[in-house]
Coordinates of C-alpha atoms in Angstrom, one line a residue:
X1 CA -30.7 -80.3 -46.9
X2 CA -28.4 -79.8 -44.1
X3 CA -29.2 -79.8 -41.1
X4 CA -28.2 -77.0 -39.0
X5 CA -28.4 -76.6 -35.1
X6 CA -27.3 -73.5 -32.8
X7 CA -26.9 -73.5 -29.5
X8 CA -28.9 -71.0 -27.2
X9 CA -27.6 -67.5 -27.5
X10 CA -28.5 -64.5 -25.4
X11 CA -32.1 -63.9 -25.7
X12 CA -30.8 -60.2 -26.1
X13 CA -28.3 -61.1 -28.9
X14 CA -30.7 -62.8 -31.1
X15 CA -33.2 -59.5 -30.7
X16 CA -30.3 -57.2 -32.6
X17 CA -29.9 -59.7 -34.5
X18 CA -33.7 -59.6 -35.8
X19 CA -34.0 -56.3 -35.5
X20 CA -30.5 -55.9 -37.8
X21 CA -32.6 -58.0 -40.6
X22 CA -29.4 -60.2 -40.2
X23 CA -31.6 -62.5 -42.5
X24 CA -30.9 -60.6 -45.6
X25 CA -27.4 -62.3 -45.5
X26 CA -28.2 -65.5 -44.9
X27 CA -27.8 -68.3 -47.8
X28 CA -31.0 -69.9 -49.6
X29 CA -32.7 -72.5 -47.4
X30 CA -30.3 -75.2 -48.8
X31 CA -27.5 -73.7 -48.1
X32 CA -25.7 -73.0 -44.3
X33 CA -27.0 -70.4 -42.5
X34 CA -24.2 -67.9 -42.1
X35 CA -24.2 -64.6 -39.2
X36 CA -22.1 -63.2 -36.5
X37 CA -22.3 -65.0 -33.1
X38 CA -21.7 -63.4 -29.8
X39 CA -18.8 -64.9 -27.4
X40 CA -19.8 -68.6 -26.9
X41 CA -22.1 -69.1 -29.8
X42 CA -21.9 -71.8 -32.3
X43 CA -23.0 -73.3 -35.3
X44 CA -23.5 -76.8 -35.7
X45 CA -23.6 -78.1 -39.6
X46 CA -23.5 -81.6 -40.9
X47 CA -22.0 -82.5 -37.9
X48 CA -19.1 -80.3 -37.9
X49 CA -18.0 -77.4 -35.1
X50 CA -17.0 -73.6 -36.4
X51 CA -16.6 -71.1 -33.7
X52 CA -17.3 -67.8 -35.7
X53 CA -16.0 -64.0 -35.1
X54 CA -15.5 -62.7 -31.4
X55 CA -17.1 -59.5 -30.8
X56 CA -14.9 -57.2 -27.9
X57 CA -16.0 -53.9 -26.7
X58 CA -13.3 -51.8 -25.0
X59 CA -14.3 -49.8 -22.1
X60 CA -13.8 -45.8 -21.8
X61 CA -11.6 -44.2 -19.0
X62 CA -12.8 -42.3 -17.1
X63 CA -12.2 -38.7 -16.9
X64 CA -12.2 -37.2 -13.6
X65 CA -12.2 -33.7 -12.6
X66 CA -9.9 -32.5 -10.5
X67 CA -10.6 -29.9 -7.8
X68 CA -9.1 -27.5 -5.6
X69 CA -8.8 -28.8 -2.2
X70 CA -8.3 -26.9 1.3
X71 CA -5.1 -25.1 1.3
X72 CA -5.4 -24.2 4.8
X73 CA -5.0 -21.2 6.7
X74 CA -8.9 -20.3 5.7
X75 CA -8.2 -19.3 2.1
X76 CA -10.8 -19.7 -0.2
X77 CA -10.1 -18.7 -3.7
X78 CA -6.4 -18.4 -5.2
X79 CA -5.0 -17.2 -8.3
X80 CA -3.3 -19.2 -11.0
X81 CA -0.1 -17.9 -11.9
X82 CA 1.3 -20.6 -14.0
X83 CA 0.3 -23.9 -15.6
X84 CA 3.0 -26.8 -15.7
X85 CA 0.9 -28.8 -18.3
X86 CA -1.3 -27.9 -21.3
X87 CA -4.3 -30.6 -22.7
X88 CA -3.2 -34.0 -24.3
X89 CA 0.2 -33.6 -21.7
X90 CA 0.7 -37.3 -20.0
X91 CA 1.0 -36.8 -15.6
X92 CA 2.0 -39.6 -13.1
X93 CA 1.4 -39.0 -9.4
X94 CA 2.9 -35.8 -7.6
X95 CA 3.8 -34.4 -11.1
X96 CA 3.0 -30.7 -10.5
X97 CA 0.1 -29.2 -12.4
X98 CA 0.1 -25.3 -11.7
X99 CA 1.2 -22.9 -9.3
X100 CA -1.1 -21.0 -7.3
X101 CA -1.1 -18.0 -5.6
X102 CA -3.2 -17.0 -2.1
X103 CA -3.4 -14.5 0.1
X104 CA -0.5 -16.0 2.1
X105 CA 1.9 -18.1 0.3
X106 CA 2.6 -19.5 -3.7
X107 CA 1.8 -23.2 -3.9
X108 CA 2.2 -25.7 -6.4
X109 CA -0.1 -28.3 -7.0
X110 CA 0.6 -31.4 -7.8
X111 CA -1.4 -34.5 -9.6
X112 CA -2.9 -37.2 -7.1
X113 CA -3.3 -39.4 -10.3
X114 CA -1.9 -41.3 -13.4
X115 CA -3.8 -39.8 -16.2
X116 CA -3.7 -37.1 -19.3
X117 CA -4.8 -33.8 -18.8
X118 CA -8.0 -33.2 -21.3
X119 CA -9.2 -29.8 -19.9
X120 CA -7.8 -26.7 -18.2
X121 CA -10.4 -24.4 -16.1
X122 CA -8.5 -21.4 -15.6
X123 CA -6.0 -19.1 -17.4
X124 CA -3.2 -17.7 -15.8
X125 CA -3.9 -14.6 -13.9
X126 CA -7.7 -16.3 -13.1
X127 CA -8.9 -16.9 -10.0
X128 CA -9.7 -20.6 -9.0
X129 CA -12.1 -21.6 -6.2
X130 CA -11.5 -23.7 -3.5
X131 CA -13.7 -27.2 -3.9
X132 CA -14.4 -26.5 -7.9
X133 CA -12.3 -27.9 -11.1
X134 CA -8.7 -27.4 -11.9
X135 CA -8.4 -29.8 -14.7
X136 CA -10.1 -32.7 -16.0
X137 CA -8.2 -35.8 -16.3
X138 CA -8.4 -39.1 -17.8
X139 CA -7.0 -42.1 -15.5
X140 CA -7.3 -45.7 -15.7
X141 CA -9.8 -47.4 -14.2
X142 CA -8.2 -49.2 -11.6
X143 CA -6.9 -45.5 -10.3
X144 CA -10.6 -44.8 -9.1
X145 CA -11.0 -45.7 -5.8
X146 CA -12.4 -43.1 -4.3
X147 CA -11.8 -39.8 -2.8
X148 CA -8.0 -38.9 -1.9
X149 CA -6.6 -35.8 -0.6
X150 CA -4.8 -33.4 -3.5
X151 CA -1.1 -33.3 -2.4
X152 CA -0.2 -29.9 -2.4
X153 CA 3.6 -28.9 -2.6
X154 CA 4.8 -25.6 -1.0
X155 CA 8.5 -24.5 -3.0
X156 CA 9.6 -22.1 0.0
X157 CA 10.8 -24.7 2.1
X158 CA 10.3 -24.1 5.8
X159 CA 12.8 -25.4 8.6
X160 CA 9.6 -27.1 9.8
X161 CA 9.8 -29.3 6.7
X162 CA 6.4 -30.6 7.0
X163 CA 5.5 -29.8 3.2
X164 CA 7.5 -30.9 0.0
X165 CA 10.8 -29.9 0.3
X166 CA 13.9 -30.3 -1.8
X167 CA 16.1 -31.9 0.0
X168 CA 19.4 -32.5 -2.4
X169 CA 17.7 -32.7 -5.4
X170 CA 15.0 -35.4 -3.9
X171 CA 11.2 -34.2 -3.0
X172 CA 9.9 -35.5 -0.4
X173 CA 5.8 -36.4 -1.0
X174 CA 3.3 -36.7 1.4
X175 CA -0.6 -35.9 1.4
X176 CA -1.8 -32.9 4.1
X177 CA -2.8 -35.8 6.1
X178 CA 0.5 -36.8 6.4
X179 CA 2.1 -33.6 7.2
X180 CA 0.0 -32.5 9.7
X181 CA 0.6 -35.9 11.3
X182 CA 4.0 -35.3 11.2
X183 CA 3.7 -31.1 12.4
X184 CA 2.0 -32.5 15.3
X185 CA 4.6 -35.1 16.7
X186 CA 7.7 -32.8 15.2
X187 CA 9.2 -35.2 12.7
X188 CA 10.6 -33.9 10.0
X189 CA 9.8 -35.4 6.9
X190 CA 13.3 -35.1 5.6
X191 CA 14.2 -37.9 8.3
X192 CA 11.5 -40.0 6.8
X193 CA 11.7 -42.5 4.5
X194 CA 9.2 -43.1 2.0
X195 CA 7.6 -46.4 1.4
X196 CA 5.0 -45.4 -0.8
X197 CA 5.0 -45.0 -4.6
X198 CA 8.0 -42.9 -5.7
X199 CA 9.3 -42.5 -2.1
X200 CA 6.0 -40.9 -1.1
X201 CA 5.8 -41.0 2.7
X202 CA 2.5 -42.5 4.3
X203 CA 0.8 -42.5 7.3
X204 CA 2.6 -45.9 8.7
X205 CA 6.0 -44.1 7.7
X206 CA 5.2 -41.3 10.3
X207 CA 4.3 -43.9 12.9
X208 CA 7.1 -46.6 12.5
X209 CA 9.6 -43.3 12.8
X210 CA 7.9 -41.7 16.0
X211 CA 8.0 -45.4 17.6
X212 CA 11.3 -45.6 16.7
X213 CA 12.3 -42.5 18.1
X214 CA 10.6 -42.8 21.0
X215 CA 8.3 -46.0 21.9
X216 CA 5.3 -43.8 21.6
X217 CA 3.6 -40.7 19.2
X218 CA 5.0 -37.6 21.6
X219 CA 3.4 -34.9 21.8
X220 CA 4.0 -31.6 20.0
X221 CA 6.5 -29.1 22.0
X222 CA 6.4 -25.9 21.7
X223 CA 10.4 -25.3 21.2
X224 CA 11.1 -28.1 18.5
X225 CA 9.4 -26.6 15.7
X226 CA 12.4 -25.8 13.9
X227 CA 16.0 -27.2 13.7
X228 CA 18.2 -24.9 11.6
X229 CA 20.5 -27.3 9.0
X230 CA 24.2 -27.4 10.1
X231 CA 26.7 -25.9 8.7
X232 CA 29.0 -26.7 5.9
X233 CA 31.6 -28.8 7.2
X234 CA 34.8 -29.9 5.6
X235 CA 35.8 -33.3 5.8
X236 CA 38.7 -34.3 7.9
X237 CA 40.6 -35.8 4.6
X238 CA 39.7 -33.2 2.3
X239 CA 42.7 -31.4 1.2
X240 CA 42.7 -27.9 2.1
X241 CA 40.7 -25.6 0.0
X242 CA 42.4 -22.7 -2.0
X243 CA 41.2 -19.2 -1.4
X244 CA 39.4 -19.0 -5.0
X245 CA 37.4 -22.5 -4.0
X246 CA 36.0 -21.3 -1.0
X247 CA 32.0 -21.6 -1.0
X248 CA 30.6 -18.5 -1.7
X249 CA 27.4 -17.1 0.1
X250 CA 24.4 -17.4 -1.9
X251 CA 23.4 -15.1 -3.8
X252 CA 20.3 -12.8 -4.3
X253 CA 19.1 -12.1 -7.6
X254 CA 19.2 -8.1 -8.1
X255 CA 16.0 -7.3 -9.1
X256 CA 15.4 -6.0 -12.7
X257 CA 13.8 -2.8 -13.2
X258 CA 11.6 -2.9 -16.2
X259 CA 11.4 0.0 -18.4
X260 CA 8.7 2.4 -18.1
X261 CA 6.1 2.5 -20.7
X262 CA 3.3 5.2 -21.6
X263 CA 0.0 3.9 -22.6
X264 CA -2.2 7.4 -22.3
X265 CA -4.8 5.2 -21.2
X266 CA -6.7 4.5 -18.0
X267 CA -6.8 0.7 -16.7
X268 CA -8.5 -1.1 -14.3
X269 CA -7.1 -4.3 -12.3
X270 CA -8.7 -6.5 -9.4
X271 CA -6.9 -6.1 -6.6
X272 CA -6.0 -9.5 -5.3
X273 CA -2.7 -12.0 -4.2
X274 CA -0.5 -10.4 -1.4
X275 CA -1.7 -7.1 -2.1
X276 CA -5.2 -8.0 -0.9
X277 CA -3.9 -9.3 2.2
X278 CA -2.0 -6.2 2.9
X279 CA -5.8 -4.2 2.1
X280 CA -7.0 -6.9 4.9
X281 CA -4.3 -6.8 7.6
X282 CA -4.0 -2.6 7.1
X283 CA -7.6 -1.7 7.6
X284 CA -7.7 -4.3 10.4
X285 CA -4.4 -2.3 11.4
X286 CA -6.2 1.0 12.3
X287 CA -8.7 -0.4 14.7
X288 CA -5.5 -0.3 16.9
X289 CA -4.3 2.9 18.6
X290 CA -1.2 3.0 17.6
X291 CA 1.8 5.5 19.3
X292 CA 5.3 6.0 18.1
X293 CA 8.6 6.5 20.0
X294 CA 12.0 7.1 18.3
X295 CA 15.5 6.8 19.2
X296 CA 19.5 6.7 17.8
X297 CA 21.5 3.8 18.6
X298 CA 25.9 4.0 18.0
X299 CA 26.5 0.5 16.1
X300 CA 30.2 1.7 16.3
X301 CA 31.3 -1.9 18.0
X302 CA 28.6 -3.9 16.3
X303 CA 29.8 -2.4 13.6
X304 CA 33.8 -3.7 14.1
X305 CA 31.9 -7.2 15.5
X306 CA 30.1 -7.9 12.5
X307 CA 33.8 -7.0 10.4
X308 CA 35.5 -9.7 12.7
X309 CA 33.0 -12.6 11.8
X310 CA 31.9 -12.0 8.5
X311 CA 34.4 -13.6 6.5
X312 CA 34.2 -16.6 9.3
X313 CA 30.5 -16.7 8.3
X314 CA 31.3 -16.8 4.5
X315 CA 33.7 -19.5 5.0
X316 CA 30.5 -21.4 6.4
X317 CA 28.3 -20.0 3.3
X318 CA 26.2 -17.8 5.0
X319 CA 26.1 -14.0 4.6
X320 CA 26.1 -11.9 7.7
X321 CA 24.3 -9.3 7.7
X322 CA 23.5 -6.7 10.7
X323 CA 19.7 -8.0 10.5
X324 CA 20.5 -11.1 12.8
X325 CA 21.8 -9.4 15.8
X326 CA 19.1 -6.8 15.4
X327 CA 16.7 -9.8 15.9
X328 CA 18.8 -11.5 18.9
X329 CA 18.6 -8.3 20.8
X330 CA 14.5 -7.8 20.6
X331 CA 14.2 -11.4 21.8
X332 CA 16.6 -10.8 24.4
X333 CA 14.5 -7.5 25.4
X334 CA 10.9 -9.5 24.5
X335 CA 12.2 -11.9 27.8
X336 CA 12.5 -9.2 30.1
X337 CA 9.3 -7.5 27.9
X338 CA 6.6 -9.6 27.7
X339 CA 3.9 -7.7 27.3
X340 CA 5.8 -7.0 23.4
X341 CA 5.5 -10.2 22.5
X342 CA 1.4 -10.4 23.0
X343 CA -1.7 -10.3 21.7
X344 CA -5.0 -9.1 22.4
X345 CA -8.3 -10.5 21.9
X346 CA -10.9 -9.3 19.6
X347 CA -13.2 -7.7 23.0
X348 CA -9.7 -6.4 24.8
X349 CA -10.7 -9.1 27.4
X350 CA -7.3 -10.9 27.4
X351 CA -3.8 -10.9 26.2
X352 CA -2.1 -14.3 25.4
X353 CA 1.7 -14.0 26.3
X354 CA 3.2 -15.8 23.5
X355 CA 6.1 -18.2 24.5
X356 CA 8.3 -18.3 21.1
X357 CA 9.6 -15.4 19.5
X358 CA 8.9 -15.7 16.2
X359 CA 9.7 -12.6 15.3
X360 CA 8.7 -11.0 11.4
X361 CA 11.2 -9.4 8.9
X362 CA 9.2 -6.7 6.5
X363 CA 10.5 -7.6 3.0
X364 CA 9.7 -5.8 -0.1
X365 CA 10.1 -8.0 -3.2
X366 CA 8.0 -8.1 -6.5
X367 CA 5.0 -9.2 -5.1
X368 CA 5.0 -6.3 -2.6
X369 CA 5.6 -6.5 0.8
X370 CA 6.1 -9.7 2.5
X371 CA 6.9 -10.2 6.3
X372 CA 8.2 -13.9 6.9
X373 CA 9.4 -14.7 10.0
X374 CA 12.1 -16.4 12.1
X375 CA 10.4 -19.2 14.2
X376 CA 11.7 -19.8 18.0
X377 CA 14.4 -16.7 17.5
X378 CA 15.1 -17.3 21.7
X379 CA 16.2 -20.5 21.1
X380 CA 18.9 -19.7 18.0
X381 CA 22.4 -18.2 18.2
X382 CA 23.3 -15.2 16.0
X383 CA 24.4 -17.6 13.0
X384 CA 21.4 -19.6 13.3
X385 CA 19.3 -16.7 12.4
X386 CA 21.4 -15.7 9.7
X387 CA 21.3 -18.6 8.1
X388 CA 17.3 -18.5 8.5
X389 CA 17.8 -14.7 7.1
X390 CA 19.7 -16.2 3.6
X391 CA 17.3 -18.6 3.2
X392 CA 14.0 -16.3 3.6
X393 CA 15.1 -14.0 2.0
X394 CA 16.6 -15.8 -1.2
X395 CA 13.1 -17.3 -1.2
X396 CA 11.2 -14.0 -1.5
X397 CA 13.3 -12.4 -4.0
X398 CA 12.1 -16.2 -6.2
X399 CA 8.3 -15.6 -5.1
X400 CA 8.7 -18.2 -3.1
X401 CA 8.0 -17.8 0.6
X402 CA 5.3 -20.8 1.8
X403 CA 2.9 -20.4 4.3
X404 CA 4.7 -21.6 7.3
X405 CA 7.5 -18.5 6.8
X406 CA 4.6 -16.1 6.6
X407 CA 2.2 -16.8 9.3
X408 CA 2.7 -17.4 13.4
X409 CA 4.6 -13.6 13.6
X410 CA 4.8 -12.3 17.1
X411 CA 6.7 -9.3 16.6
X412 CA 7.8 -7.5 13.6
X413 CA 11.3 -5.2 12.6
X414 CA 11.3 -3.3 9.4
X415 CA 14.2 -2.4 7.5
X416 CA 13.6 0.4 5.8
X417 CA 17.3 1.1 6.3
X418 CA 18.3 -1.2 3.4
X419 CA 16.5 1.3 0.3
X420 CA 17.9 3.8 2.4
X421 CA 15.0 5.0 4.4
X422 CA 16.3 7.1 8.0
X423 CA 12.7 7.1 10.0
X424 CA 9.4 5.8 9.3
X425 CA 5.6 5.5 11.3
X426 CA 5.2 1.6 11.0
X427 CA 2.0 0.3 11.0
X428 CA 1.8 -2.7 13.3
X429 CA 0.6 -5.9 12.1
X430 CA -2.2 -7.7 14.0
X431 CA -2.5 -8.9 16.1
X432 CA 0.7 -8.2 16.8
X433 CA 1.1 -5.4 19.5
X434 CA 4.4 -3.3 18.6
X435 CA 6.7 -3.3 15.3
X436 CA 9.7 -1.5 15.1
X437 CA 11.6 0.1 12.1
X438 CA 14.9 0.5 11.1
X439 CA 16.6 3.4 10.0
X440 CA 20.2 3.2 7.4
X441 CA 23.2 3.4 9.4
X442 CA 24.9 6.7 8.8
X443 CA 28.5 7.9 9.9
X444 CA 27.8 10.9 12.0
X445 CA 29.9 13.3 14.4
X446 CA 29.6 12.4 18.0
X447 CA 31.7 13.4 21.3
X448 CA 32.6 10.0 23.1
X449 CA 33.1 10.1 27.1
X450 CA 36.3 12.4 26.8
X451 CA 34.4 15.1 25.1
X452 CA 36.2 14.8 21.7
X453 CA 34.3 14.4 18.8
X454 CA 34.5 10.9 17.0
X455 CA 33.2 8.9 13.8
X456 CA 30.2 7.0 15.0
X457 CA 27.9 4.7 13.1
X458 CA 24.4 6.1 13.7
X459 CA 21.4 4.2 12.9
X460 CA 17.8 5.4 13.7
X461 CA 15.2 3.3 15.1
X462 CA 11.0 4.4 15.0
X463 CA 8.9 2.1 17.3
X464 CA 4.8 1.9 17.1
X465 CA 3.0 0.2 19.9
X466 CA -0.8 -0.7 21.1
X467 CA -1.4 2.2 23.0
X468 CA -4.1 -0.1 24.3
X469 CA -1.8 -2.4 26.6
X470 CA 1.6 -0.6 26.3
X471 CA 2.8 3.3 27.8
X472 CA 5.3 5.0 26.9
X473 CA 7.1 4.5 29.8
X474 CA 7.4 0.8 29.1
X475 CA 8.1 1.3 25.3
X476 CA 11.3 3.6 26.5
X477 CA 12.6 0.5 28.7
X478 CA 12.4 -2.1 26.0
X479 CA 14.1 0.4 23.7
X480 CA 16.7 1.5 26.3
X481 CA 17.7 -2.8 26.7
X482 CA 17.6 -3.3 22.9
X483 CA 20.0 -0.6 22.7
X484 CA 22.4 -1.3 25.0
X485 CA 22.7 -4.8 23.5
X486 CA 23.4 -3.9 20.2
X487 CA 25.8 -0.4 21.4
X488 CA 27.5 -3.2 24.0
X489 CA 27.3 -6.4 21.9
X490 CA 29.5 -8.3 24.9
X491 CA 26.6 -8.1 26.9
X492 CA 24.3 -9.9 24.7
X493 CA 26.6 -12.8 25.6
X494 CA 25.7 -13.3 29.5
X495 CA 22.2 -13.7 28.1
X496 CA 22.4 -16.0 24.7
X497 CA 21.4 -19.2 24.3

């Protein structure tokens, strides 16, 4: 008989292997005994070593459900307007999952991990809660740490640049974290280069950049929040451009007007995106007292003006409109008005005299109306807020305005001359304190200083103000001063900056 001899084996190992009536397969009593050792087990016969079969168990990913984190800006709940992957797609970090919609601004999330996607929570058009799942994803295991922020990417880039941005053709990637590290010392993060995974800017990036710049983290002023891109510049050696190759302003998509189609039926939708925030701002609206004052400005020389420097502006890709030296005038009038660029509190105790005139343009794109603004409008020249003007306004014709553009307004114009509107009752738009809007500009009969009757350019403008902290009186001064810059547009010169 021989003899055989097995080394100790997991106590737990040889219980399955009772249990499992293993026995039934091993030889007659003369014969080896013959089974299925765990790792490290051996049989000994007549002498002679066999290591037998090695028994490997591969572990399951994990699969981790990704949730909505804090946007910001007090939101809680946003709708999904479009999914970027579907279940079984593949994602590495700061791939973008969806786009979402808020009250405020379109965002796009991104992925925070390496992973397939193996559940979606939401169709389009549903509304996704803040702190609850967006997706479930399976990741390696090496990915789970422990909590990290969600990266969220904001498409309308803002001159701020303290969200993803495209910046020639490259994204820039950084966590909230991050960008609010950066909005606080005023580093773009355009200027900052990445050292993270994929160029993904971290913490230390922001650091090492504000020491460079300056020994020290500065802190935030008020005046350097944005820094309008420069313009188009032809290189010394370039060969002189033909007339046919000369950069073109950039264009915005006309919209397309869907044909209209009978159902008979009645239907019921949520109200919800921008349009509940206009339902939210407009009933807040009529808590204020409003009163309206209208008046007629003659654009004739801004008219002539704005011939003289358009084509210079085009030759620098930017499309000059009249909007821009509408807006340089109310901040000219807003520093010898104050009290128009204001707020009052909730128990009309106190009014905070804002320092930077970041003053709103009403837009009215597909998503309804919209009223981005132009941050720090006292500090820019008249091309600088045109080239602020393309920019927004190409983004809300895409859907794309971000939160930055649409929040921090001070004061609001409204051009309701541009669908061809004459005079309107605006609403103002808290806690904002006056808003004006503007009429078309018309070519009218008008007697000039001689008494003879001339072609004027007419255009229309209807102002609303708090009746709470502004008179009349004062609302016919700030008018008057707008006026005369924009009937005198040589004067605005002694005062720009």
């Amino acid at each position: 008989m021989a003899t055989v001899i097995t080394v100790r084996a997991p106590f737990a190992f040889l219980r399955r292997l009772a249990s499992a009536r293993l026995h039934r397969h091993c030889c007659s009593t003369v014969q080896t005994a013959c089974f299925v050792s765990q790792p490290h087990s051996y049989s000994l016969i007549a002498g002679q070593q066999h290591r037998f079969f090695h028994t490997s168990y591969v572990a399951a990913r994990p699969i981790l459900q990704f949730k909505l984190s804090d946007i910001g800006e007090g939101i809680m709940e946003v709708t999904v307007k479009e999914w970027y992957v579907k279940e079984g797609d593949k994602v590495s970090q700061f791939d973008s999952i969806c786009e979402v919609q808020s009250d405020k601004a379109s965002v796009t999330i991104t992925s925070r991990y390496d992973g397939i996607i193996r559940k979606l929570y939401h169709d389009v058009d549903s509304i996704a809660l803040v702190g609850k799942p967006l997706i479930d994803i399976e990741t390696d295991t090496g990915q789970v740490e422990g909590p990290q922020e969600d990266v969220v990417e904001t498409p309308a880039m803002s001159q701020e640049e303290h969200t993803h941005q495209e910046i020639k053709g490259h994204k820039t990637q950084a966590t909230p974290a991050v960008r609010r590290l950066a909005m606080e010392n005023n580093i773009k993060l355009s200027e900052v280069i990445g050292t993270g995974k994929d160029g993904r800017i971290l913490k230390e990036d922001i650091l090492n950049f504000s020491a460079r710049q300056s020994g020290a983290i500065l802190p935030p002023a008020p005046f350097q929040e944005i820094r309008p891109p420069p313009p188009a510049a032809v290189a010394p050696s370039a060969p002189a451009a033909k007339p046919k190759e000369k950069m073109s302003p950039p264009s915005i998509p006309t919209p397309v007007i869907p044909k209209p189609v009978f159902t008979g039926k009645d239907h019921t939708e949520p109200i919800k995106g921008f349009q509940k925030a206009m339902v939210k701002t407009m009933s807040a609206a009529l808590k204020i007292p409003h009163f309206g004052y209208k008046d007629e400005v003659d654009l004739s020389q801004l008219v002539r003006l704005r011939s003289e420097l358009k084509g210079l502006a085009e030759s620098r890709g930017v499309k000059l409109s009249y909007m821009p030296f509408f807006i340089k005038a109310a901040s000219l009038g807003l520093l010898h008005f104050p009290i128009f660029n204001s707020s009052l509190d909730e128990n009309c105790t106190n009014i905070t005299y804002k320092a930077a005139h970041n003053i709103g343009l009403a837009m009215d794109t597909s998503q309804g109306l919209l009223v981005p603004n132009v941050k720090n409008v006292q500090m820019l020249s008249v091309f600088e807020i045109a080239v602020e003007l393309n920019r927004l306004q190409t983004l809300g014709m895409a859907g794309q305005l971000g939160t930055t553009d649409l929040t921090g307004g001070t004061f609001t114009l409204s051009n309701i001359g541009s669908i061809g509107g004459t005079y309107a009752k605006p609403v103002i738009l808290p806690p904002e304190v006056a808003i004006g809007a503007l009429g078309k500009i018309q070519v009218l009969p008008r007697f000039n200083h001689k008494g003879e009757v001339v072609k004027a350019h007419i255009m229309n403008v209807s102002w609303s103000a708090d009746h709470r902290i502004i008179d009349g009186a004062t609302m016919c001064r700030f008018s008057n001063l707008w006026r005369s810059y924009l009937e005198n547009p040589a004067s605005m010169v002694l005062d720009l900056k």
